[in-house]
Amino acid sequence: MTKPLLRSLTIVLLAVTFVFSPSLSAEEQVPTRRALLIGIDGLRADALKAAKTPHIDALIEKGAFTENTQILGERYQDNDTISGPGWSSFLTGVWADKHGVNDNSFTGKNYTEYPHFFHYVKAQFPQAQTYSFVDWTPIDEHIVSDADVHKVYPAHGHEEYTKQDREVTRDTVTTLREADCHVVMAYLGAVDETGHRYGFHPSVSAYITAIERVDAQVGQMIRAVRSRPDFDAENWLIVISTDHGGQGLGHGGGHSIDEIRTTFLVVSGSSSQPGEIEEQTYLVDVPVTVLTHLGVEIDPDWKLDGQPRGLKE
Ligand SMILES: [Zn+2]
């Protein structure tokens, strides 16, 4: 063998080793299951019930559901009941004493030690394709990591959020229709902003209208998932929850207010256990449920606080 040929062969071999880690076959580089996670900011559980939401209802009908999900843990409750700590717990699977985010300043954030759950997906399945579409900028700026595609749609006030939720939906739908995506996170902010403007309550028509609009967007996403050529083989799980409820025009300091701290969780797909989830559920269960569905083995060293919920044994 000539030296230049040997050198080019070595380079090819190194490249192959780099792309496909030697311990994993090509099939083992990606999960055999898929997940869509939808976060709807500031959606009160009783308002979800009051609104006409046929698409979310259909997911609940076929899947696992609870209206008793706690946004605060038992061990630690010193963080505020607002989006910074809420989405941090929702996306990392640990409470605020670990991820370090107690308010919307993100001071003390420790996502190096407690990363976004995409990190664990990638650790086990290096070729898994992860997508994040959000219109609350801090999620993209601070929390998201290990995303193959992440987009942010900045907004201020309920009108801009309503417009940007449509953009989030459009890109999520395109991804779900066309991409070889394994886990997709879509965050929609208009319901919360509408609550802050008009009131968080089932009797507030603007709030209910915002929820019904989001339900139509969820419907578009579900149709996109079902339209996938390999939908039957891909075993999609759809998980929907929120970071907190609300009362009056806000939700801060809601530690003892049920309408703020107790919320809902939908876990739906052919792997979900239909019916009411009997165990106590928490916000930190969300990513652990998604990871478990995808076949990621939870390592105790990650010190996750959540449990998988709503899945078949
Ligand atoms: Zn809010």
Tab-separated table of C-alpha atoms and ligand atoms in Angstrom:
chain	number	residue	atom	x	y	z
A	1	MET	CA	0.000	0.000	0.000
A	2	THR	CA	1.373	3.411	-0.889
A	3	LYS	CA	1.781	5.965	1.838
A	4	PRO	CA	-0.743	8.468	0.398
A	5	LEU	CA	-3.316	5.672	-0.023
A	6	LEU	CA	-2.700	4.497	3.547
A	7	ARG	CA	-3.120	8.050	4.749
A	8	SER	CA	-6.415	8.554	2.936
A	9	LEU	CA	-7.712	5.192	4.192
A	10	THR	CA	-6.812	6.207	7.738
A	11	ILE	CA	-8.678	9.475	7.306
A	12	VAL	CA	-11.762	7.651	5.997
A	13	LEU	CA	-11.621	5.190	8.899
A	14	LEU	CA	-11.265	8.000	11.420
A	15	ALA	CA	-14.237	9.804	9.864
A	16	VAL	CA	-16.373	6.647	9.996
A	17	THR	CA	-15.383	6.076	13.641
A	18	PHE	CA	-16.229	9.671	14.447
A	19	VAL	CA	-19.693	9.547	12.868
A	20	PHE	CA	-20.597	6.082	14.142
A	21	SER	CA	-19.247	5.533	17.632
A	22	PRO	CA	-17.652	2.063	17.583
A	23	SER	CA	-19.812	0.601	20.364
A	24	LEU	CA	-23.082	1.437	18.596
A	25	SER	CA	-24.415	0.112	15.316
A	26	ALA	CA	-26.115	2.566	12.962
A	27	GLU	CA	-29.536	1.377	14.197
A	28	GLU	CA	-28.515	1.916	17.832
A	29	GLN	CA	-27.588	5.545	17.102
A	30	VAL	CA	-31.270	6.554	16.943
A	31	PRO	CA	-34.277	5.722	19.136
A	32	THR	CA	-36.942	3.427	17.652
A	33	ARG	CA	-39.664	5.638	19.156
A	34	ARG	CA	-40.463	9.335	18.807
A	35	ALA	CA	-41.986	12.122	20.881
A	36	LEU	CA	-43.721	15.473	20.509
A	37	LEU	CA	-43.711	17.660	23.624
A	38	ILE	CA	-46.057	20.650	23.659
A	39	GLY	CA	-45.712	23.290	26.383
A	40	ILE	CA	-48.627	25.723	26.713
A	41	ASP	CA	-47.646	28.531	29.083
A	42	GLY	CA	-50.067	29.524	31.855
A	43	LEU	CA	-52.924	27.157	31.010
A	44	ARG	CA	-55.214	26.608	34.002
A	45	ALA	CA	-56.565	23.070	34.236
A	46	ASP	CA	-60.179	24.175	34.884
A	47	ALA	CA	-60.055	26.560	31.910
A	48	LEU	CA	-58.784	23.722	29.709
A	49	LYS	CA	-61.853	21.776	30.803
A	50	ALA	CA	-64.207	24.726	30.171
A	51	ALA	CA	-62.846	25.554	26.700
A	52	LYS	CA	-63.873	23.644	23.558
A	53	THR	CA	-60.693	21.721	22.829
A	54	PRO	CA	-61.594	18.735	20.624
A	55	HIS	CA	-57.995	17.929	19.666
A	56	ILE	CA	-56.599	17.863	23.203
A	57	ASP	CA	-59.765	16.026	24.335
A	58	ALA	CA	-59.119	13.306	21.739
A	59	LEU	CA	-55.565	12.850	23.058
A	60	ILE	CA	-56.893	12.630	26.624
A	61	GLU	CA	-59.578	10.152	25.531
A	62	LYS	CA	-56.983	7.736	24.140
A	63	GLY	CA	-54.175	8.510	26.567
A	64	ALA	CA	-53.233	9.092	30.178
A	65	PHE	CA	-54.392	12.265	31.916
A	66	THR	CA	-54.348	13.990	35.277
A	67	GLU	CA	-55.420	17.371	36.626
A	68	ASN	CA	-53.304	16.928	39.740
A	69	THR	CA	-49.804	17.748	38.504
A	70	GLN	CA	-47.798	19.827	40.975
A	71	ILE	CA	-45.494	22.540	39.648
A	72	LEU	CA	-43.554	22.516	42.946
A	73	GLY	CA	-41.788	19.563	44.558
A	74	GLU	CA	-41.998	18.265	48.105
A	75	ARG	CA	-38.308	18.768	48.846
A	76	TYR	CA	-37.923	22.343	47.662
A	77	GLN	CA	-40.492	25.106	47.094
A	78	ASP	CA	-38.492	28.316	47.431
A	79	ASN	CA	-38.666	29.222	43.736
A	80	ASP	CA	-41.374	31.543	42.419
A	81	THR	CA	-44.355	30.062	40.523
A	82	ILE	CA	-43.326	31.656	37.233
A	83	SER	CA	-41.894	30.607	33.878
A	84	GLY	CA	-38.115	30.635	34.535
A	85	PRO	CA	-38.190	27.922	37.216
A	86	GLY	CA	-41.263	26.251	35.665
A	87	TRP	CA	-39.819	25.596	32.212
A	88	SER	CA	-36.468	24.731	33.772
A	89	SER	CA	-38.108	21.949	35.801
A	90	PHE	CA	-40.237	20.914	32.795
A	91	LEU	CA	-37.177	20.587	30.536
A	92	THR	CA	-34.483	19.316	32.933
A	93	GLY	CA	-36.481	16.963	35.184
A	94	VAL	CA	-35.109	18.448	38.402
A	95	TRP	CA	-36.365	21.025	40.915
A	96	ALA	CA	-35.010	24.533	41.314
A	97	ASP	CA	-32.560	23.688	44.136
A	98	LYS	CA	-30.696	21.701	41.467
A	99	HIS	CA	-31.222	23.641	38.200
A	100	GLY	CA	-30.720	26.824	40.205
A	101	VAL	CA	-33.411	28.982	38.544
A	102	ASN	CA	-35.674	30.545	41.159
A	103	ASP	CA	-37.106	33.415	39.086
A	104	ASN	CA	-36.930	34.922	35.602
A	105	SER	CA	-33.458	36.421	36.103
A	106	PHE	CA	-31.896	32.966	35.559
A	107	THR	CA	-29.220	33.946	38.093
A	108	GLY	CA	-27.733	30.765	39.524
A	109	LYS	CA	-28.692	28.589	36.540
A	110	ASN	CA	-26.868	25.262	36.582
A	111	TYR	CA	-27.747	23.615	33.270
A	112	THR	CA	-24.174	22.337	33.032
A	113	GLU	CA	-24.897	19.849	35.781
A	114	TYR	CA	-28.647	19.553	35.047
A	115	PRO	CA	-29.063	20.000	31.298
A	116	HIS	CA	-32.095	20.150	29.007
A	117	PHE	CA	-33.320	16.563	28.442
A	118	PHE	CA	-32.153	16.611	24.790
A	119	HIS	CA	-28.682	16.111	26.307
A	120	TYR	CA	-29.622	12.657	27.615
A	121	VAL	CA	-31.327	11.713	24.334
A	122	LYS	CA	-28.114	12.559	22.470
A	123	ALA	CA	-25.924	10.783	25.024
A	124	GLN	CA	-27.678	7.486	24.338
A	125	PHE	CA	-28.666	8.071	20.709
A	126	PRO	CA	-25.989	10.303	19.124
A	127	GLN	CA	-27.807	10.476	15.790
A	128	ALA	CA	-31.259	11.293	17.245
A	129	GLN	CA	-32.629	14.482	15.691
A	130	THR	CA	-33.862	17.033	18.249
A	131	TYR	CA	-35.940	20.146	17.508
A	132	SER	CA	-37.039	23.072	19.684
A	133	PHE	CA	-39.453	25.853	18.644
A	134	VAL	CA	-40.297	28.455	21.302
A	135	ASP	CA	-41.585	32.019	21.481
A	136	TRP	CA	-40.529	32.783	25.053
A	137	THR	CA	-36.942	33.851	24.362
A	138	PRO	CA	-35.326	32.834	27.717
A	139	ILE	CA	-36.012	29.135	27.025
A	140	ASP	CA	-33.956	29.294	23.856
A	141	GLU	CA	-31.376	31.656	25.320
A	142	HIS	CA	-30.738	29.787	28.580
A	143	ILE	CA	-32.207	26.291	28.683
A	144	VAL	CA	-32.109	24.638	25.242
A	145	SER	CA	-29.006	22.610	24.439
A	146	ASP	CA	-28.177	19.638	22.230
A	147	ALA	CA	-30.806	20.699	19.674
A	148	ASP	CA	-30.112	19.943	16.022
A	149	VAL	CA	-32.546	22.712	15.175
A	150	HIS	CA	-33.707	25.392	17.604
A	151	LYS	CA	-35.658	28.488	16.702
A	152	VAL	CA	-36.954	31.368	18.755
A	153	TYR	CA	-39.762	33.759	17.780
A	154	PRO	CA	-39.432	36.796	20.086
A	155	ALA	CA	-42.672	38.413	21.242
A	156	HIS	CA	-44.060	40.941	23.715
A	157	GLY	CA	-47.710	41.139	24.746
A	158	HIS	CA	-50.605	38.850	23.885
A	159	GLU	CA	-51.070	40.034	20.288
A	160	GLU	CA	-47.459	39.356	19.300
A	161	TYR	CA	-47.502	36.026	21.100
A	162	THR	CA	-50.670	35.058	19.239
A	163	LYS	CA	-48.897	35.837	15.963
A	164	GLN	CA	-45.670	34.047	16.990
A	165	ASP	CA	-47.573	30.963	18.208
A	166	ARG	CA	-48.713	30.608	14.574
A	167	GLU	CA	-45.051	30.689	13.468
A	168	VAL	CA	-44.066	28.107	16.101
A	169	THR	CA	-46.947	25.941	14.878
A	170	ARG	CA	-46.033	26.379	11.221
A	171	ASP	CA	-42.404	25.311	11.738
A	172	THR	CA	-43.367	22.482	14.086
A	173	VAL	CA	-45.880	21.186	11.526
A	174	THR	CA	-43.354	21.397	8.673
A	175	THR	CA	-40.788	19.528	10.776
A	176	LEU	CA	-43.289	16.851	11.786
A	177	ARG	CA	-44.362	16.380	8.158
A	178	GLU	CA	-40.976	16.437	6.472
A	179	ALA	CA	-38.055	15.826	8.841
A	180	ASP	CA	-36.562	12.643	10.273
A	181	CYS	CA	-37.191	14.108	13.734
A	182	HIS	CA	-37.076	11.976	16.891
A	183	VAL	CA	-38.065	14.510	19.522
A	184	VAL	CA	-39.768	17.856	18.934
A	185	MET	CA	-40.520	20.488	21.585
A	186	ALA	CA	-43.037	23.236	20.770
A	187	TYR	CA	-43.719	26.039	23.238
A	188	LEU	CA	-46.742	28.348	22.846
A	189	GLY	CA	-46.933	31.558	24.900
A	190	ALA	CA	-50.184	33.333	23.929
A	191	VAL	CA	-52.458	31.706	26.534
A	192	ASP	CA	-50.317	33.040	29.397
A	193	GLU	CA	-50.046	36.508	27.862
A	194	THR	CA	-53.817	36.619	27.360
A	195	GLY	CA	-54.272	35.633	31.013
A	196	HIS	CA	-51.988	38.474	32.109
A	197	ARG	CA	-53.968	40.937	29.980
A	198	TYR	CA	-57.571	39.799	30.594
A	199	GLY	CA	-57.493	37.361	33.519
A	200	PHE	CA	-56.723	33.715	34.172
A	201	HIS	CA	-60.199	32.231	34.684
A	202	PRO	CA	-62.643	29.927	32.883
A	203	SER	CA	-65.162	32.821	32.834
A	204	VAL	CA	-62.809	35.113	30.864
A	205	SER	CA	-63.791	34.792	27.210
A	206	ALA	CA	-60.485	36.101	25.797
A	207	TYR	CA	-58.576	33.513	27.862
A	208	ILE	CA	-60.906	30.727	26.685
A	209	THR	CA	-60.568	31.906	23.059
A	210	ALA	CA	-56.754	31.771	23.392
A	211	ILE	CA	-56.991	28.190	24.703
A	212	GLU	CA	-59.278	27.178	21.826
A	213	ARG	CA	-56.832	28.723	19.357
A	214	VAL	CA	-53.997	26.696	20.872
A	215	ASP	CA	-56.121	23.553	20.641
A	216	ALA	CA	-56.488	24.134	16.893
A	217	GLN	CA	-52.694	24.467	16.689
A	218	VAL	CA	-52.264	21.219	18.618
A	219	GLY	CA	-54.680	19.699	16.086
A	220	GLN	CA	-52.456	20.806	13.201
A	221	MET	CA	-49.423	19.243	14.903
A	222	ILE	CA	-51.255	15.942	15.495
A	223	ARG	CA	-52.395	15.816	11.868
A	224	ALA	CA	-48.795	16.372	10.786
A	225	VAL	CA	-47.575	13.489	12.981
A	226	ARG	CA	-50.299	11.177	11.615
A	227	SER	CA	-49.443	12.142	8.034
A	228	ARG	CA	-45.937	10.699	8.337
A	229	PRO	CA	-45.411	7.815	5.901
A	230	ASP	CA	-44.022	5.608	8.705
A	231	PHE	CA	-46.380	6.856	11.402
A	232	ASP	CA	-47.536	3.342	12.402
A	233	ALA	CA	-43.989	2.095	12.954
A	234	GLU	CA	-42.631	5.214	14.668
A	235	ASN	CA	-44.587	4.934	17.938
A	236	TRP	CA	-45.112	8.633	18.688
A	237	LEU	CA	-45.844	9.836	22.193
A	238	ILE	CA	-47.494	13.250	22.576
A	239	VAL	CA	-47.042	14.972	25.950
A	240	ILE	CA	-48.755	18.265	26.814
A	241	SER	CA	-48.505	20.295	30.006
A	242	THR	CA	-47.851	23.811	31.282
A	243	ASP	CA	-45.544	25.616	33.706
A	244	HIS	CA	-48.273	26.969	36.021
A	245	GLY	CA	-51.908	28.105	36.132
A	246	GLY	CA	-52.974	31.603	37.141
A	247	GLN	CA	-55.331	33.715	39.198
A	248	GLY	CA	-56.500	37.269	38.530
A	249	LEU	CA	-53.869	38.784	36.231
A	250	GLY	CA	-50.895	36.755	37.424
A	251	HIS	CA	-49.375	33.660	38.940
A	252	GLY	CA	-46.342	34.767	40.992
A	253	GLY	CA	-46.220	33.711	44.647
A	254	GLY	CA	-48.811	30.997	44.003
A	255	HIS	CA	-47.348	28.442	46.409
A	256	SER	CA	-50.593	27.904	48.292
A	257	ILE	CA	-53.001	28.688	45.435
A	258	ASP	CA	-54.328	25.550	43.783
A	259	GLU	CA	-55.336	27.332	40.544
A	260	ILE	CA	-51.659	28.249	40.101
A	261	ARG	CA	-49.678	25.331	41.514
A	262	THR	CA	-51.838	22.376	40.471
A	263	THR	CA	-52.180	21.696	36.787
A	264	PHE	CA	-52.693	19.055	34.083
A	265	LEU	CA	-50.612	16.494	32.209
A	266	VAL	CA	-51.532	14.666	28.985
A	267	VAL	CA	-49.487	11.600	27.907
A	268	SER	CA	-50.939	10.131	24.739
A	269	GLY	CA	-49.894	7.571	22.157
A	270	SER	CA	-49.904	3.825	21.642
A	271	SER	CA	-47.420	3.463	24.545
A	272	SER	CA	-49.557	5.422	27.004
A	273	GLN	CA	-51.716	3.778	29.659
A	274	PRO	CA	-55.257	5.032	28.992
A	275	GLY	CA	-57.147	6.638	31.866
A	276	GLU	CA	-56.481	8.757	34.907
A	277	ILE	CA	-52.871	8.741	36.154
A	278	GLU	CA	-53.182	7.529	39.738
A	279	GLU	CA	-49.752	8.441	41.081
A	280	GLN	CA	-49.012	11.980	42.201
A	281	THR	CA	-47.487	13.765	39.213
A	282	TYR	CA	-45.066	16.679	39.040
A	283	LEU	CA	-43.675	19.004	36.396
A	284	VAL	CA	-40.319	17.197	36.602
A	285	ASP	CA	-42.034	13.986	35.425
A	286	VAL	CA	-42.497	15.471	31.937
A	287	PRO	CA	-38.971	14.984	30.489
A	288	VAL	CA	-38.438	11.710	32.362
A	289	THR	CA	-41.610	10.355	30.738
A	290	VAL	CA	-40.356	11.406	27.299
A	291	LEU	CA	-36.865	9.964	27.930
A	292	THR	CA	-38.328	6.655	29.148
A	293	HIS	CA	-40.603	6.410	26.115
A	294	LEU	CA	-37.640	7.018	23.804
A	295	GLY	CA	-35.746	4.168	25.462
A	296	VAL	CA	-33.178	6.316	27.247
A	297	GLU	CA	-31.938	4.488	30.349
A	298	ILE	CA	-32.143	6.871	33.289
A	299	ASP	CA	-28.809	6.938	35.122
A	300	PRO	CA	-29.127	7.612	38.908
A	301	ASP	CA	-26.006	9.791	38.595
A	302	TRP	CA	-28.094	12.321	36.649
A	303	LYS	CA	-30.037	12.886	39.917
A	304	LEU	CA	-33.332	13.495	38.097
A	305	ASP	CA	-36.311	14.216	40.371
A	306	GLY	CA	-39.046	13.062	37.974
A	307	GLN	CA	-40.589	9.664	37.277
A	308	PRO	CA	-42.062	8.305	34.068
A	309	ARG	CA	-45.856	8.624	34.273
A	310	GLY	CA	-48.789	7.541	32.136
A	311	LEU	CA	-46.860	4.908	30.188
A	312	LYS	CA	-47.730	1.224	29.829
A	313	GLU	CA	-45.447	-1.060	31.826
B	1	ZN	ZN	-46.967	34.392	32.949
